[in-house]
Short mmCIF file of C-alpha atoms and ligand atoms in Angstrom, two decimals:
data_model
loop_
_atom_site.label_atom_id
_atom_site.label_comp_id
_atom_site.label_asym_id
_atom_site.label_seq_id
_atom_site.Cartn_x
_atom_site.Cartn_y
_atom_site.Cartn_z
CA UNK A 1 -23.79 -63.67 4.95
CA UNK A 2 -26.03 -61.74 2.98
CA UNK A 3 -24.13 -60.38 -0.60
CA UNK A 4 -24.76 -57.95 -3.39
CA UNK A 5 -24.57 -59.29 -6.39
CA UNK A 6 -23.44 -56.54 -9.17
CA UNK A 7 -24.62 -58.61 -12.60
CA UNK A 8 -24.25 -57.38 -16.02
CA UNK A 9 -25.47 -59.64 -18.04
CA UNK A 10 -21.66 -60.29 -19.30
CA UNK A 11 -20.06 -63.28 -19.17
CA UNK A 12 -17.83 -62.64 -16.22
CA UNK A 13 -20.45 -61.71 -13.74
CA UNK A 14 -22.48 -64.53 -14.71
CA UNK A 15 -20.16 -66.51 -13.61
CA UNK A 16 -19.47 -65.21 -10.50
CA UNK A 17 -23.22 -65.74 -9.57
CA UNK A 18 -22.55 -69.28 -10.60
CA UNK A 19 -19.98 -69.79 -8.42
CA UNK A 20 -21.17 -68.13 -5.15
CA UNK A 21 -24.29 -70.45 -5.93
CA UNK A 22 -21.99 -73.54 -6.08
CA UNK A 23 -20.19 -72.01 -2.49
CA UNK A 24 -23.73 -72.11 -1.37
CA UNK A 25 -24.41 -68.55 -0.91
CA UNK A 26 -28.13 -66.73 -2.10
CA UNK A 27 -27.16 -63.42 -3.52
CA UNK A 28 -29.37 -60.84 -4.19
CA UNK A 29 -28.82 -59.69 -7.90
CA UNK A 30 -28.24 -56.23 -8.53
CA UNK A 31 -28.59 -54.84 -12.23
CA UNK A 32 -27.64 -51.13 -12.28
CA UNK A 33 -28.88 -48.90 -15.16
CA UNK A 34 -26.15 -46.22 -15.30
CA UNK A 35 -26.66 -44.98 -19.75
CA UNK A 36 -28.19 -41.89 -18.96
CA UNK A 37 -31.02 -40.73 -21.11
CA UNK A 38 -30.68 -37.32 -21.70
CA UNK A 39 -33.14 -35.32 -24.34
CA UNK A 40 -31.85 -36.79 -27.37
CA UNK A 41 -31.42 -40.04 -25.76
CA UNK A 42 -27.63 -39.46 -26.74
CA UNK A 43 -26.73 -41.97 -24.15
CA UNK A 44 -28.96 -44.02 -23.57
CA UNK A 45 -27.55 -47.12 -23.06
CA UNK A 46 -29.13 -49.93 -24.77
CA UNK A 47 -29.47 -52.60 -21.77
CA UNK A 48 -32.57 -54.43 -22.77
CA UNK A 49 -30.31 -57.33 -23.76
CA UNK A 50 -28.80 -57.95 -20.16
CA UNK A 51 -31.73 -57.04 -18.50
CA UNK A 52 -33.23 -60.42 -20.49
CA UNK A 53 -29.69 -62.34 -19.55
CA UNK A 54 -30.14 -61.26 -16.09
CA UNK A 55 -33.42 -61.82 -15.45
CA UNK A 56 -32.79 -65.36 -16.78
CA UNK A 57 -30.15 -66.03 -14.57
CA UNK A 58 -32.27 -64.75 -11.61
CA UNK A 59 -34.69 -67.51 -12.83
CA UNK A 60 -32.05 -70.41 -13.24
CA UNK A 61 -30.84 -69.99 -9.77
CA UNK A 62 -34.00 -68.97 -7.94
CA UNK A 63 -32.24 -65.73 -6.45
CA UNK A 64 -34.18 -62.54 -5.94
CA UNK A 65 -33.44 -59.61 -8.81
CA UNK A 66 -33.33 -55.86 -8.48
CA UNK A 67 -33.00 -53.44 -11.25
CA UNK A 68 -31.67 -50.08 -9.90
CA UNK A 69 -31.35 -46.44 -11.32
CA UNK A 70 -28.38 -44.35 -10.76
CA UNK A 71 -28.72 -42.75 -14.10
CA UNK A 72 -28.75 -39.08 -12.25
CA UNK A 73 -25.43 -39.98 -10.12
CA UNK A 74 -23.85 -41.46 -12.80
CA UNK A 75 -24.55 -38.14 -14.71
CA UNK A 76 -23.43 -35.58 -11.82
CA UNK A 77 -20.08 -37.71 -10.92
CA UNK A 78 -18.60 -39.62 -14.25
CA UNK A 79 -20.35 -37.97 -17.03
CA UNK A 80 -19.50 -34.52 -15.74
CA UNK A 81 -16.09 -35.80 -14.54
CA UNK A 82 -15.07 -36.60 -18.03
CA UNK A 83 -16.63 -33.50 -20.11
CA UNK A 84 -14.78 -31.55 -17.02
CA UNK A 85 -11.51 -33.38 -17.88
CA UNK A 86 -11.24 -33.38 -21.21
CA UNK A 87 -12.29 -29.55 -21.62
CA UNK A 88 -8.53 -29.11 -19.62
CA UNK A 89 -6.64 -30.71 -22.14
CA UNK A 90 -7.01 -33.92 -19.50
CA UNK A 91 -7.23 -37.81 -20.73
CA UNK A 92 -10.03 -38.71 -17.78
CA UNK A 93 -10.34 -42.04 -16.99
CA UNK A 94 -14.65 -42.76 -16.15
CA UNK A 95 -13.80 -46.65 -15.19
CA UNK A 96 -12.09 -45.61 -12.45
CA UNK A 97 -14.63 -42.78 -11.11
CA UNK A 98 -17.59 -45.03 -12.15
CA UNK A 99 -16.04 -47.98 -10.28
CA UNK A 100 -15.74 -45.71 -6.97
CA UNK A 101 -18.42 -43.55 -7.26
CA UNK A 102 -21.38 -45.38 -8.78
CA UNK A 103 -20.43 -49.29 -8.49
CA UNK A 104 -19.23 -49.32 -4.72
CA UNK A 105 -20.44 -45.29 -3.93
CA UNK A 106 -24.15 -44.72 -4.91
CA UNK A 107 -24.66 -48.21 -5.15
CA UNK A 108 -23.78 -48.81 -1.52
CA UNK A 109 -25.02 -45.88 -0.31
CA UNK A 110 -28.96 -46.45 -1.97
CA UNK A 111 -28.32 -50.20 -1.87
CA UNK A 112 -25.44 -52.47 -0.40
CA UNK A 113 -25.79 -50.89 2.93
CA UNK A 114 -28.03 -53.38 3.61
CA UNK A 115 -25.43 -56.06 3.04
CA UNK A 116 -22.49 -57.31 4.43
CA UNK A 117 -20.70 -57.55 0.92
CA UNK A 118 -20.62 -56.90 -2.66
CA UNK A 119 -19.56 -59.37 -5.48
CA UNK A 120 -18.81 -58.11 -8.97
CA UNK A 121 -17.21 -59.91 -11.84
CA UNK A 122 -14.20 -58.38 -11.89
CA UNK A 123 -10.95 -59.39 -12.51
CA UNK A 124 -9.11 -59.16 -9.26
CA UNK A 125 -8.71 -60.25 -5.55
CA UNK A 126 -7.70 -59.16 -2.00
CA UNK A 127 -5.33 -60.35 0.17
CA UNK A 128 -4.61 -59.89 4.04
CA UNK A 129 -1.27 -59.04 5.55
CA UNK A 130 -0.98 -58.23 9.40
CA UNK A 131 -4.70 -58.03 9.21
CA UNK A 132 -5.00 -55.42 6.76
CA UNK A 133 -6.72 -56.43 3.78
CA UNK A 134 -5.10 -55.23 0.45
CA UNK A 135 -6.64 -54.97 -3.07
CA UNK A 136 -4.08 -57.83 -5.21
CA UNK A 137 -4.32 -58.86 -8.64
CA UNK A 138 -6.06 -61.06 -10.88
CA UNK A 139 -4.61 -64.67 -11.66
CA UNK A 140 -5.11 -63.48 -15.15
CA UNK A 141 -2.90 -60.74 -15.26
CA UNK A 142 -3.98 -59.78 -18.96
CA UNK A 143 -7.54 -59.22 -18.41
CA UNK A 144 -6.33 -57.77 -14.26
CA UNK A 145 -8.65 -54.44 -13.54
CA UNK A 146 -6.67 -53.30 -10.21
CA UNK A 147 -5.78 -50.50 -12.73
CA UNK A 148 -9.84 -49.71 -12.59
CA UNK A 149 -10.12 -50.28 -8.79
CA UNK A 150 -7.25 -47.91 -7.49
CA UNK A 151 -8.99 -45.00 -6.07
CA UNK A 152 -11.79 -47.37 -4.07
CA UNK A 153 -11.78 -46.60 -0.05
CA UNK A 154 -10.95 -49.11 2.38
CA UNK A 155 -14.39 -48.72 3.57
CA UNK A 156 -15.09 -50.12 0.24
CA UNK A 157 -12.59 -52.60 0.11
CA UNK A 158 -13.87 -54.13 3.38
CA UNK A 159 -17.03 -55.23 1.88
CA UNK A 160 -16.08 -56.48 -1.68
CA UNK A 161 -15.94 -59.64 -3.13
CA UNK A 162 -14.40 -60.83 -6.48
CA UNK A 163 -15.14 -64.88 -6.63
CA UNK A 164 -13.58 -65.03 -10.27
CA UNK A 165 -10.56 -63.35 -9.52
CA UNK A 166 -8.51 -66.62 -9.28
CA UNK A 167 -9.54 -67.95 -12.71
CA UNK A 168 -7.81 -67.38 -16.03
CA UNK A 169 -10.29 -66.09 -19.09
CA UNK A 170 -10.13 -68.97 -20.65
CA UNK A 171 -11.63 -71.11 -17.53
CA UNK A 172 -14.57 -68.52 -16.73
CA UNK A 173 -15.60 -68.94 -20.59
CA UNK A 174 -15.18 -72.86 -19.91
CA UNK A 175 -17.36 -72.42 -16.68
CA UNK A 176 -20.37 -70.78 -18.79
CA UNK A 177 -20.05 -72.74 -21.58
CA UNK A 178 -20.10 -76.49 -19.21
CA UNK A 179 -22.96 -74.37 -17.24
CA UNK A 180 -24.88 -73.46 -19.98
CA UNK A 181 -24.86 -69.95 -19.51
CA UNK A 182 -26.63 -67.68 -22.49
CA UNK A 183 -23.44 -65.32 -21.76
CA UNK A 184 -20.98 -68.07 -22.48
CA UNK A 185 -20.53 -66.98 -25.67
CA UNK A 186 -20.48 -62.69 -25.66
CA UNK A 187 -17.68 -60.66 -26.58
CA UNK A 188 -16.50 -58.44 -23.76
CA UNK A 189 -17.54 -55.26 -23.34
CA UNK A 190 -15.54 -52.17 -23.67
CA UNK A 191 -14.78 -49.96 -20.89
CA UNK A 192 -18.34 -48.46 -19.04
CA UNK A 193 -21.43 -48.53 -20.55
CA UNK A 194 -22.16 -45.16 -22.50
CA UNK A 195 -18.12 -45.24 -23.41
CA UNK A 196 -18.36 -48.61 -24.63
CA UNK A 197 -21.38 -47.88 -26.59
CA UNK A 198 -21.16 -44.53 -27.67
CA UNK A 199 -18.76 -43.06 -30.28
CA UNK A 200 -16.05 -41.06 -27.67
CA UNK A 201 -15.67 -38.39 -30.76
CA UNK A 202 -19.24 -38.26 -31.35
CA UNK A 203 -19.31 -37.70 -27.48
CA UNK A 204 -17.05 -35.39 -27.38
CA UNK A 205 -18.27 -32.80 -30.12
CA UNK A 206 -21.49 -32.71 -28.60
CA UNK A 207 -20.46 -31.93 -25.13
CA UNK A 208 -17.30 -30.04 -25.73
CA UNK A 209 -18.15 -28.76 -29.04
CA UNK A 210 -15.07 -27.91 -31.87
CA UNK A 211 -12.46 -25.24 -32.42
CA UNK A 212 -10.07 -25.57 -34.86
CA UNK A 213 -6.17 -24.78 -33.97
CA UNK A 214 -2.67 -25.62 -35.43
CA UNK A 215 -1.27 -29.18 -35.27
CA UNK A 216 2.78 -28.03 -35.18
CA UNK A 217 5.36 -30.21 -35.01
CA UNK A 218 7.49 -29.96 -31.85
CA UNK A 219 10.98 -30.08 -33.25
CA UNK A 220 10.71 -27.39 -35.92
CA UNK A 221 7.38 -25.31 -34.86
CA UNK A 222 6.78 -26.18 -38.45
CA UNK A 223 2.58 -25.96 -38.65
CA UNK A 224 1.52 -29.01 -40.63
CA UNK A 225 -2.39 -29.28 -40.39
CA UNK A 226 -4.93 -28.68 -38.51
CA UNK A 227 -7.06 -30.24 -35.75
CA UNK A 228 -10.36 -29.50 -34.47
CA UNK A 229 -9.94 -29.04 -30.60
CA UNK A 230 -7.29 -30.08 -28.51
CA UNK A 231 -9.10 -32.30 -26.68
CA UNK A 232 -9.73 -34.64 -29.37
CA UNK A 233 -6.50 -35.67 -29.29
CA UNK A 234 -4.63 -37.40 -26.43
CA UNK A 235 -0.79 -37.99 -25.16
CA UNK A 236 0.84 -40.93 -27.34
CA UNK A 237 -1.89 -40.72 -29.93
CA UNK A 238 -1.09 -42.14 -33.32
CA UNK A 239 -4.12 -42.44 -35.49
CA UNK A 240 -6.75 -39.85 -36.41
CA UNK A 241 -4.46 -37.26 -36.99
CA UNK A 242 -4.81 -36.85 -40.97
CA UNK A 243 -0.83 -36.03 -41.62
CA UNK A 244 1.00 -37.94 -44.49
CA UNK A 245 4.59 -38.96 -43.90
CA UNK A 246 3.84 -40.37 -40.78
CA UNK A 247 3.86 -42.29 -38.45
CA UNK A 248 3.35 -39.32 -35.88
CA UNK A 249 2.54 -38.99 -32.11
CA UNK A 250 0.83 -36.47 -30.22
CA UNK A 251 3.60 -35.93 -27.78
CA UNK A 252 2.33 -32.42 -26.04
CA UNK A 253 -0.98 -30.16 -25.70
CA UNK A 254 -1.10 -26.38 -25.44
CA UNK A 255 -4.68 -25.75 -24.45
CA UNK A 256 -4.20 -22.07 -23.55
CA UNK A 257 -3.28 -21.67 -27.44
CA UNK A 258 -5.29 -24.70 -28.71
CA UNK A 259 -2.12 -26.71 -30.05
CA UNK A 260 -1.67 -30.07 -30.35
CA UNK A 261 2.15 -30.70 -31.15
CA UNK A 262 3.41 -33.96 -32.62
CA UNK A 263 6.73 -35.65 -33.08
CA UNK A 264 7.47 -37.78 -36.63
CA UNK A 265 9.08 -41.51 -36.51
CA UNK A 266 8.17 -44.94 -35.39
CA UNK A 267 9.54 -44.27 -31.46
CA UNK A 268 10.24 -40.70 -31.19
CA UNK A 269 12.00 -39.75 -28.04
CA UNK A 270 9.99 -37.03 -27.10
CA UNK A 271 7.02 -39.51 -26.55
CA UNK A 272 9.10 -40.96 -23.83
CA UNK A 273 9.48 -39.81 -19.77
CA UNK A 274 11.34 -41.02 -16.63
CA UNK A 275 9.39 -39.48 -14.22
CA UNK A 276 5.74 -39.41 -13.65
CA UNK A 277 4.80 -36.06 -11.64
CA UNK A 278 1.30 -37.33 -9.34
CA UNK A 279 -1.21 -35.27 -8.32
CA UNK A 280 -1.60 -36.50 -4.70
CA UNK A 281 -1.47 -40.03 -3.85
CA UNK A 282 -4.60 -42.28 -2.64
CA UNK A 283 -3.63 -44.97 -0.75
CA UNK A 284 -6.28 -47.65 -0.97
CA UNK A 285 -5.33 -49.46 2.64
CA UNK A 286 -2.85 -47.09 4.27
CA UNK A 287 0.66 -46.33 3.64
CA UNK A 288 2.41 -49.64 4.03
CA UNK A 289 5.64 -48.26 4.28
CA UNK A 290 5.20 -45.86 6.78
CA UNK A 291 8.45 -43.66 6.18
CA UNK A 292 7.96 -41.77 2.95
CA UNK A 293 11.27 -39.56 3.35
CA UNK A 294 12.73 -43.01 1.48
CA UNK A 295 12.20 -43.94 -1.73
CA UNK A 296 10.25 -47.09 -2.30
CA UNK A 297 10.70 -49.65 -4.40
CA UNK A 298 7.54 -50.37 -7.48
CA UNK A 299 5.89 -51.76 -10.07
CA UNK A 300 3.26 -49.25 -11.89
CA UNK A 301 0.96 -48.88 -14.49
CA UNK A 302 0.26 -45.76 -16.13
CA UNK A 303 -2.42 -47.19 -18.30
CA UNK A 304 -4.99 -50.70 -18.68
CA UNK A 305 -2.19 -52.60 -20.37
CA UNK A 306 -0.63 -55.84 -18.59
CA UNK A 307 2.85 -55.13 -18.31
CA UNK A 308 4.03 -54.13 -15.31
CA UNK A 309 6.28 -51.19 -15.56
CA UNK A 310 9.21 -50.81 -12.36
CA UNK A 311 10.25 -48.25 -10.37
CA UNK A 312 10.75 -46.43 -7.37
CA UNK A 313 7.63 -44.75 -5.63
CA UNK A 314 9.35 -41.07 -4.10
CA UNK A 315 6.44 -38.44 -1.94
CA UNK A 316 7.23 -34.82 -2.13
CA UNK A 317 5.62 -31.94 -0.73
CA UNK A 318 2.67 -31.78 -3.17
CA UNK A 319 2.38 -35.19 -4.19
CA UNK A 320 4.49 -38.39 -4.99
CA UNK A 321 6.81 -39.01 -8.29
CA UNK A 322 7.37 -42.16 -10.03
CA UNK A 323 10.68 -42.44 -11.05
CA UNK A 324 10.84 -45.41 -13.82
CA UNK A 325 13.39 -47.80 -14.30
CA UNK A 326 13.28 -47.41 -18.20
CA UNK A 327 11.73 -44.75 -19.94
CA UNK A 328 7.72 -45.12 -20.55
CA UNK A 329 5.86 -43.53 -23.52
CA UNK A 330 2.30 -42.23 -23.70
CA UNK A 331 2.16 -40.32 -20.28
CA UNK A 332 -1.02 -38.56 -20.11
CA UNK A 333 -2.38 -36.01 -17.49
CA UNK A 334 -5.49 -37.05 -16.40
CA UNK A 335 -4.74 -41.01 -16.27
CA UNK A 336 -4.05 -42.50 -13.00
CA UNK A 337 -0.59 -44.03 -12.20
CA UNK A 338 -1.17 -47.06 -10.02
CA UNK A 339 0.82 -48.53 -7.77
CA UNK A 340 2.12 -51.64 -6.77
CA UNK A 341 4.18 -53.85 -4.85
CA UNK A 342 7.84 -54.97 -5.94
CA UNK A 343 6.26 -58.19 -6.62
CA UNK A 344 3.08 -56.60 -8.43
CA UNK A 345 0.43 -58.74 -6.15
CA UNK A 346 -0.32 -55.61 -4.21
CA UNK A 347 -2.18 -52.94 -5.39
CA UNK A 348 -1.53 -49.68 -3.19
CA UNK A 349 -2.98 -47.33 -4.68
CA UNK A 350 -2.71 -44.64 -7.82
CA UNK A 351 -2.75 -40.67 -8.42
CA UNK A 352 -3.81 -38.73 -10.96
CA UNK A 353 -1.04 -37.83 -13.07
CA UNK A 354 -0.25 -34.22 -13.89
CA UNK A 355 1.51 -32.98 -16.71
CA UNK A 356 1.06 -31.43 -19.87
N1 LIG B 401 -24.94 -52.50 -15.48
C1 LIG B 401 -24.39 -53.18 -14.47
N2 LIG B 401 -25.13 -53.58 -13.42
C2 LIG B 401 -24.61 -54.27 -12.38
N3 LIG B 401 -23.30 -54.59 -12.32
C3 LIG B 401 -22.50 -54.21 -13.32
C4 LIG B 401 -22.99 -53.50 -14.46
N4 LIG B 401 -21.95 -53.26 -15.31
C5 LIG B 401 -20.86 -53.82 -14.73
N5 LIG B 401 -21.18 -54.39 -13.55
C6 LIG B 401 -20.27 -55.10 -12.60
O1 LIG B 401 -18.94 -54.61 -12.75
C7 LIG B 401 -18.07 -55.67 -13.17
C8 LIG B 401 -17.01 -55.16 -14.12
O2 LIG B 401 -17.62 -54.49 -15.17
P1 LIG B 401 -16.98 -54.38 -16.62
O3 LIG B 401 -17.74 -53.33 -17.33
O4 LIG B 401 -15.53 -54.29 -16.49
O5 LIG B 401 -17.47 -55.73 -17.26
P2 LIG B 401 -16.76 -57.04 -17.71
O6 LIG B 401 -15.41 -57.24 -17.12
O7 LIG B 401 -16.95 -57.17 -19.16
O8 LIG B 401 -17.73 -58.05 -16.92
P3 LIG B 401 -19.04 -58.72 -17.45
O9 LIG B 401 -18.57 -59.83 -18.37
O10 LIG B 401 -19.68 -59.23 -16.20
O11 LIG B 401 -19.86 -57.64 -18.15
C9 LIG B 401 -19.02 -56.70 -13.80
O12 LIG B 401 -18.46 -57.99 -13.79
C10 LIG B 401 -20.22 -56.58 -12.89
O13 LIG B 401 -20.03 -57.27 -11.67
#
């Protein structure tokens, strides 16, 4: 079988490599450059780092190493996905547009298609039921990334691979620390590259620019500061908001009239909802409960945390809802709210949530 490797130089995917070496496998190695150099080299993605780790690891196990481009499609689909987003008042989510349009999109279009699979150092696995293969979660549901995955194909799905998947943290940092790895010891990385790298604010200004409006507090209408664009500011947002007599939330975004409202106390009600209104629903390997006039039982995420949240999955004419079992704070359009089984092994599939 001939695989893909997707390496970053991280300590996760360096492991991977190790063990589809061990399961006597010859991957090629795939390092993607995806910071995108634009005139200012604004984000430009410093890589030279885990080009050297990758290269090294190329070396140590005698596989053959590519580095790709797909600085351009990166640009066109996440870059201009987010800026798009945000500029609506949206809280965009890049990991999960980078990992199905650049990872497993461009990537296999320019690249994979040569292969019969894809391994990446992710933190999750797949599972097969009646011959349908399902995207399931990591052994290590803290560091799980089915959250990131949710709006892959099946076409994708087919072909990917995710050897460390089955391993806590704590065992793939034991693995490249017994194996000598020069990874062994890195701190993770945040999010995607020119996220992870570059200030979001800083980001932000400079593609979206600033316009100052009233921050009001929802209760009273009583204005008490300013802010400098809504979209600076995000759904369940606590910090950065310059108000004394706090704490406050951001619990609701006018962007025709450039308001971001907020709500005082530790666990204001307002910040809390029982249903989640979704844009559509992608399912990752079919509908596996083929009558949607019934509600179906759920567990959900509406954000990368590790709880799972429960619930009942209902479709309606436009979309689905997610009714929750208890109320859930920090809803924000734009996220995706992913879907699982009862059991939350399953991944299903997510939609993008919509509401203001
Ligand atoms: N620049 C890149 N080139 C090739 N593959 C990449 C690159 N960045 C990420 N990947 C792949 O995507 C997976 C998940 O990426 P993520 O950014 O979440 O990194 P991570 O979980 O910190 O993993 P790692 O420790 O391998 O960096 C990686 O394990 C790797 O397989």
């Amino acid at each position: 079988m001939q695989i893909a490797a997707l390496v970053s130089g991280g300590v996760d995917s360096s492991v991977m490599l190790h063990l589809l070496k061990e399961q006597g496998y010859e991957p090629v190695i795939f390092y993607i450059l995806i910071g995108m150099k634009d005139k200012e080299g604004f984000l430009d993605c410093p890589s030279e780092e885990d080009i050297e780790i990758t290269t090294w690891l190329s070396k140590k196990y005698g596989l053959r190493m590519e580095v790709v481009t797909l600085q351009e499609e990166y640009w066109n689909s996440v870059v201009a996905y987010t800026i798009d987003s945000v500029k609506k008042g949206l809280t965009p989510n890049p990991d999960v547009m980078c990992n199905r349009m650049i990872k497993f999109g461009s990537f296999n279009d320019k690249y994979g298609k040569d292969f019969d699979a894809i391994a990446t150092g992710h933190y999750a696995s797949t599972q097969f039921r009646d011959g349908i293969k399902y995207l399931a979660t990591a052994k290590d549901k803290f560091k799980d990334q089915t959250d990131f995955l949710a709006q892959i194909t099946y076409a994708q799905l087919q072909k990917l691979m995710f050897p460390i998947g089955g391993l806590p943290k704590s065992e793939v940092r034991r693995i490249a620390a017994e194996a000598r790895l020069p990874s062994a010891g890195r701190k993770d990385s945040q999010g995607i590259c020119f996220l992870g790298k570059v200030n979001y604010n800083d980001f932000i200004r400079k593609y979206v620019g600033e316009k100052e409006g009233n921050i009001v507090e929802l209760e009273t209408g009583k204005i008490l500061g300013k802010h400098k664009g809504y979209w600076f500011h995000t759904i369940g947002q606590r910090k950065g908001l310059g108000l004394s007599q706090g704490p406050w939330f951001v619990v609701k975004k006018d962007t025709e009239e450039n308001v971001v409202y907020v709500s005082n106390g530790y666990d204001p009600l307002t910040q809390y909802r029982n249903s989640i209104q979704l844009k559509g629903f992608h399912f990752i390997s079919g509908n596996p409960w083929h009558d949607l006039s019934r509600p179906a039982d759920i567990t959900f995420k509406i954000r990368h945390t590790p709880e799972f949240n429960k619930g009942r999955l209902v479709f309606t004419g436009s979309g689905a809802v997610i009714e929750s079992e208890v109320p859930v704070s920090g809803v924000a359009a734009g996220q995706f709210g992913v879907v699982y089984d009862a059991a939350g092994e399953l991944c299903y599939g997510s939609g993008e949530i919509d509401w203001q």
